[in-house]
C-alpha cells in the first residue's frame, strides 16, 4: 500500500514557475514508477509525465515537453514536477500516481493516486 500526498500548487501568472511535490508513505517507494497527471474542468484526466523507479527514464506529454521536468528522491520518498513557462492551459488539478509499470502510467493508469493539488495560471 502506498499513500500519496501532493503539495506545491497555487496561483501563478503566465510565464511563471511552480514545483509540485508528492510525498509517498511506505518503504517500497523506490520500487514504484511515479507519474503526474492533470484534469482541467470539463476535461478528462491526462498524462503529464512519468519517471522510472530508478529515475533513469522519464516520459512527457508533448504539451509539456521542454517546460516540465519530473524527478524523484528515493531517500525522501518524494517525486517532483518542476513546471516552467506556465500557460493558462496548464490550469488543472494535478495528481501524482504510483504503479509498478512506467508503461501503465504513460498509458494513463496507476495503482495508487493522491488527492490532487490545484494549479491555476492566470493570463
PDB file of C-alpha atoms in Angstrom:
ATOM      1  CA  UNK A   1       0.000   0.000   0.000  1.00  0.00           C
ATOM      2  CA  UNK A   2       1.253   3.460  -0.928  1.00  0.00           C
ATOM      3  CA  UNK A   3      -0.276   6.727   0.184  1.00  0.00           C
ATOM      4  CA  UNK A   4       0.471   9.831  -1.838  1.00  0.00           C
ATOM      5  CA  UNK A   5       0.122  13.480  -0.808  1.00  0.00           C
ATOM      6  CA  UNK A   6       0.664  16.290  -3.312  1.00  0.00           C
ATOM      7  CA  UNK A   7       1.668  19.840  -2.435  1.00  0.00           C
ATOM      8  CA  UNK A   8       3.010  22.961  -4.088  1.00  0.00           C
ATOM      9  CA  UNK A   9       0.047  24.030  -6.176  1.00  0.00           C
ATOM     10  CA  UNK A  10      -1.170  27.595  -6.297  1.00  0.00           C
ATOM     11  CA  UNK A  11      -1.875  30.645  -8.416  1.00  0.00           C
ATOM     12  CA  UNK A  12       0.829  31.877 -10.771  1.00  0.00           C
ATOM     13  CA  UNK A  13       0.980  34.271 -13.705  1.00  0.00           C
ATOM     14  CA  UNK A  14       1.604  33.013 -17.211  1.00  0.00           C
ATOM     15  CA  UNK A  15       5.313  32.525 -17.780  1.00  0.00           C
ATOM     16  CA  UNK A  16       5.917  31.729 -14.132  1.00  0.00           C
ATOM     17  CA  UNK A  17       7.064  28.565 -12.415  1.00  0.00           C
ATOM     18  CA  UNK A  18       5.869  26.157  -9.750  1.00  0.00           C
ATOM     19  CA  UNK A  19       7.299  22.997  -8.270  1.00  0.00           C
ATOM     20  CA  UNK A  20       4.907  20.282  -7.198  1.00  0.00           C
ATOM     21  CA  UNK A  21       5.891  17.640  -4.687  1.00  0.00           C
ATOM     22  CA  UNK A  22       4.356  14.257  -3.998  1.00  0.00           C
ATOM     23  CA  UNK A  23       5.315  12.601  -0.726  1.00  0.00           C
ATOM     24  CA  UNK A  24       4.793   8.864  -0.501  1.00  0.00           C
ATOM     25  CA  UNK A  25       4.433   6.636   2.501  1.00  0.00           C
ATOM     26  CA  UNK A  26       5.750   3.116   2.624  1.00  0.00           C
ATOM     27  CA  UNK A  27       9.148   1.525   2.411  1.00  0.00           C
ATOM     28  CA  UNK A  28       8.649   0.326  -1.158  1.00  0.00           C
ATOM     29  CA  UNK A  29       8.518   3.761  -2.798  1.00  0.00           C
ATOM     30  CA  UNK A  30      11.755   3.172  -4.663  1.00  0.00           C
ATOM     31  CA  UNK A  31      10.207   0.112  -6.313  1.00  0.00           C
ATOM     32  CA  UNK A  32       7.443   2.105  -7.998  1.00  0.00           C
ATOM     33  CA  UNK A  33       7.396   4.131 -11.150  1.00  0.00           C
ATOM     34  CA  UNK A  34       5.776   7.509 -10.493  1.00  0.00           C
ATOM     35  CA  UNK A  35       3.727   9.791 -12.640  1.00  0.00           C
ATOM     36  CA  UNK A  36       1.931  13.114 -12.781  1.00  0.00           C
ATOM     37  CA  UNK A  37      -1.477  13.638 -14.335  1.00  0.00           C
ATOM     38  CA  UNK A  38      -3.830  16.584 -14.565  1.00  0.00           C
ATOM     39  CA  UNK A  39      -7.507  17.219 -15.016  1.00  0.00           C
ATOM     40  CA  UNK A  40      -8.932  20.529 -16.109  1.00  0.00           C
ATOM     41  CA  UNK A  41     -12.611  21.428 -15.546  1.00  0.00           C
ATOM     42  CA  UNK A  42     -14.828  19.636 -18.011  1.00  0.00           C
ATOM     43  CA  UNK A  43     -11.957  17.590 -19.414  1.00  0.00           C
ATOM     44  CA  UNK A  44     -10.684  14.081 -18.934  1.00  0.00           C
ATOM     45  CA  UNK A  45      -7.640  13.345 -16.849  1.00  0.00           C
ATOM     46  CA  UNK A  46      -4.479  13.378 -18.951  1.00  0.00           C
ATOM     47  CA  UNK A  47      -0.968  12.085 -18.580  1.00  0.00           C
ATOM     48  CA  UNK A  48       1.696  14.715 -17.925  1.00  0.00           C
ATOM     49  CA  UNK A  49       4.955  12.963 -17.016  1.00  0.00           C
ATOM     50  CA  UNK A  50       6.363   9.729 -15.612  1.00  0.00           C
ATOM     51  CA  UNK A  51       9.638   8.509 -14.184  1.00  0.00           C
ATOM     52  CA  UNK A  52      11.000   5.014 -13.733  1.00  0.00           C
ATOM     53  CA  UNK A  53      11.737   3.569 -10.289  1.00  0.00           C
ATOM     54  CA  UNK A  54      15.431   4.426 -10.614  1.00  0.00           C
ATOM     55  CA  UNK A  55      14.894   7.832 -12.147  1.00  0.00           C
ATOM     56  CA  UNK A  56      16.855   6.762 -15.174  1.00  0.00           C
ATOM     57  CA  UNK A  57      13.977   7.115 -17.630  1.00  0.00           C
ATOM     58  CA  UNK A  58      11.484   9.934 -17.977  1.00  0.00           C
ATOM     59  CA  UNK A  59       8.486  10.429 -20.232  1.00  0.00           C
ATOM     60  CA  UNK A  60       6.457  13.541 -21.050  1.00  0.00           C
ATOM     61  CA  UNK A  61       3.294  14.536 -22.809  1.00  0.00           C
ATOM     62  CA  UNK A  62       4.023  16.582 -25.917  1.00  0.00           C
ATOM     63  CA  UNK A  63       2.165  19.546 -24.417  1.00  0.00           C
ATOM     64  CA  UNK A  64       4.685  19.908 -21.570  1.00  0.00           C
ATOM     65  CA  UNK A  65       7.909  18.693 -23.162  1.00  0.00           C
ATOM     66  CA  UNK A  66      10.697  21.216 -22.686  1.00  0.00           C
ATOM     67  CA  UNK A  67       8.776  23.089 -19.971  1.00  0.00           C
ATOM     68  CA  UNK A  68       8.168  20.497 -17.237  1.00  0.00           C
ATOM     69  CA  UNK A  69      10.712  18.244 -15.533  1.00  0.00           C
ATOM     70  CA  UNK A  70       9.909  15.210 -13.403  1.00  0.00           C
ATOM     71  CA  UNK A  71      12.417  13.975 -10.841  1.00  0.00           C
ATOM     72  CA  UNK A  72      12.477  11.832  -7.727  1.00  0.00           C
ATOM     73  CA  UNK A  73      14.421  11.491  -4.500  1.00  0.00           C
ATOM     74  CA  UNK A  74      14.065   7.923  -3.267  1.00  0.00           C
ATOM     75  CA  UNK A  75      15.778   8.778   0.015  1.00  0.00           C
ATOM     76  CA  UNK A  76      12.976  11.264   0.720  1.00  0.00           C
ATOM     77  CA  UNK A  77      10.157   9.167  -0.788  1.00  0.00           C
ATOM     78  CA  UNK A  78       9.252  12.151  -2.936  1.00  0.00           C
ATOM     79  CA  UNK A  79       8.638  12.846  -6.594  1.00  0.00           C
ATOM     80  CA  UNK A  80       8.693  16.362  -8.042  1.00  0.00           C
ATOM     81  CA  UNK A  81       7.299  18.166 -11.042  1.00  0.00           C
ATOM     82  CA  UNK A  82       9.116  21.373 -11.911  1.00  0.00           C
ATOM     83  CA  UNK A  83       6.853  23.449 -14.138  1.00  0.00           C
ATOM     84  CA  UNK A  84       8.336  26.392 -16.030  1.00  0.00           C
ATOM     85  CA  UNK A  85       6.925  28.753 -18.646  1.00  0.00           C
ATOM     86  CA  UNK A  86       3.435  28.039 -17.400  1.00  0.00           C
ATOM     87  CA  UNK A  87       0.467  28.770 -19.650  1.00  0.00           C
ATOM     88  CA  UNK A  88      -3.196  29.332 -18.819  1.00  0.00           C
ATOM     89  CA  UNK A  89      -3.965  25.979 -20.448  1.00  0.00           C
ATOM     90  CA  UNK A  90      -1.862  24.285 -17.749  1.00  0.00           C
ATOM     91  CA  UNK A  91      -4.575  25.177 -15.238  1.00  0.00           C
ATOM     92  CA  UNK A  92      -5.827  21.933 -13.693  1.00  0.00           C
ATOM     93  CA  UNK A  93      -5.826  19.744 -10.650  1.00  0.00           C
ATOM     94  CA  UNK A  94      -2.548  17.832 -10.680  1.00  0.00           C
ATOM     95  CA  UNK A  95      -2.378  14.303  -9.342  1.00  0.00           C
ATOM     96  CA  UNK A  96       0.546  12.019  -8.689  1.00  0.00           C
ATOM     97  CA  UNK A  97       0.283   8.278  -9.137  1.00  0.00           C
ATOM     98  CA  UNK A  98       2.358   5.186  -8.454  1.00  0.00           C
ATOM     99  CA  UNK A  99       2.493   1.960 -10.422  1.00  0.00           C
ATOM    100  CA  UNK A 100       4.827  -0.989 -10.767  1.00  0.00           C
ATOM    101  CA  UNK A 101       4.940  -0.273 -14.501  1.00  0.00           C
ATOM    102  CA  UNK A 102       6.029   3.036 -16.009  1.00  0.00           C
ATOM    103  CA  UNK A 103       4.297   1.894 -19.183  1.00  0.00           C
ATOM    104  CA  UNK A 104       0.992   1.739 -17.322  1.00  0.00           C
ATOM    105  CA  UNK A 105       1.461   5.301 -16.142  1.00  0.00           C
ATOM    106  CA  UNK A 106       2.255   6.538 -19.643  1.00  0.00           C
ATOM    107  CA  UNK A 107      -0.879   4.756 -20.848  1.00  0.00           C
ATOM    108  CA  UNK A 108      -2.933   6.615 -18.258  1.00  0.00           C
ATOM    109  CA  UNK A 109      -3.185   4.120 -15.431  1.00  0.00           C
ATOM    110  CA  UNK A 110      -1.891   3.918 -11.889  1.00  0.00           C
ATOM    111  CA  UNK A 111      -2.268   1.658  -8.882  1.00  0.00           C
ATOM    112  CA  UNK A 112      -2.251   4.438  -6.292  1.00  0.00           C
ATOM    113  CA  UNK A 113      -3.375   8.059  -6.523  1.00  0.00           C
ATOM    114  CA  UNK A 114      -3.066  11.192  -4.474  1.00  0.00           C
ATOM    115  CA  UNK A 115      -5.867  13.659  -3.759  1.00  0.00           C
ATOM    116  CA  UNK A 116      -4.538  16.319  -6.113  1.00  0.00           C
ATOM    117  CA  UNK A 117      -3.316  19.896  -5.893  1.00  0.00           C
ATOM    118  CA  UNK A 118      -4.782  22.838  -7.786  1.00  0.00           C
ATOM    119  CA  UNK A 119      -2.627  24.789 -10.220  1.00  0.00           C
ATOM    120  CA  UNK A 120      -4.088  27.978 -11.660  1.00  0.00           C
ATOM    121  CA  UNK A 121      -2.248  30.018 -14.273  1.00  0.00           C
ATOM    122  CA  UNK A 122      -3.573  33.489 -14.923  1.00  0.00           C
ATOM    123  CA  UNK A 123      -3.116  35.265 -18.248  1.00  0.00           C
TER     124      UNK A 123
END
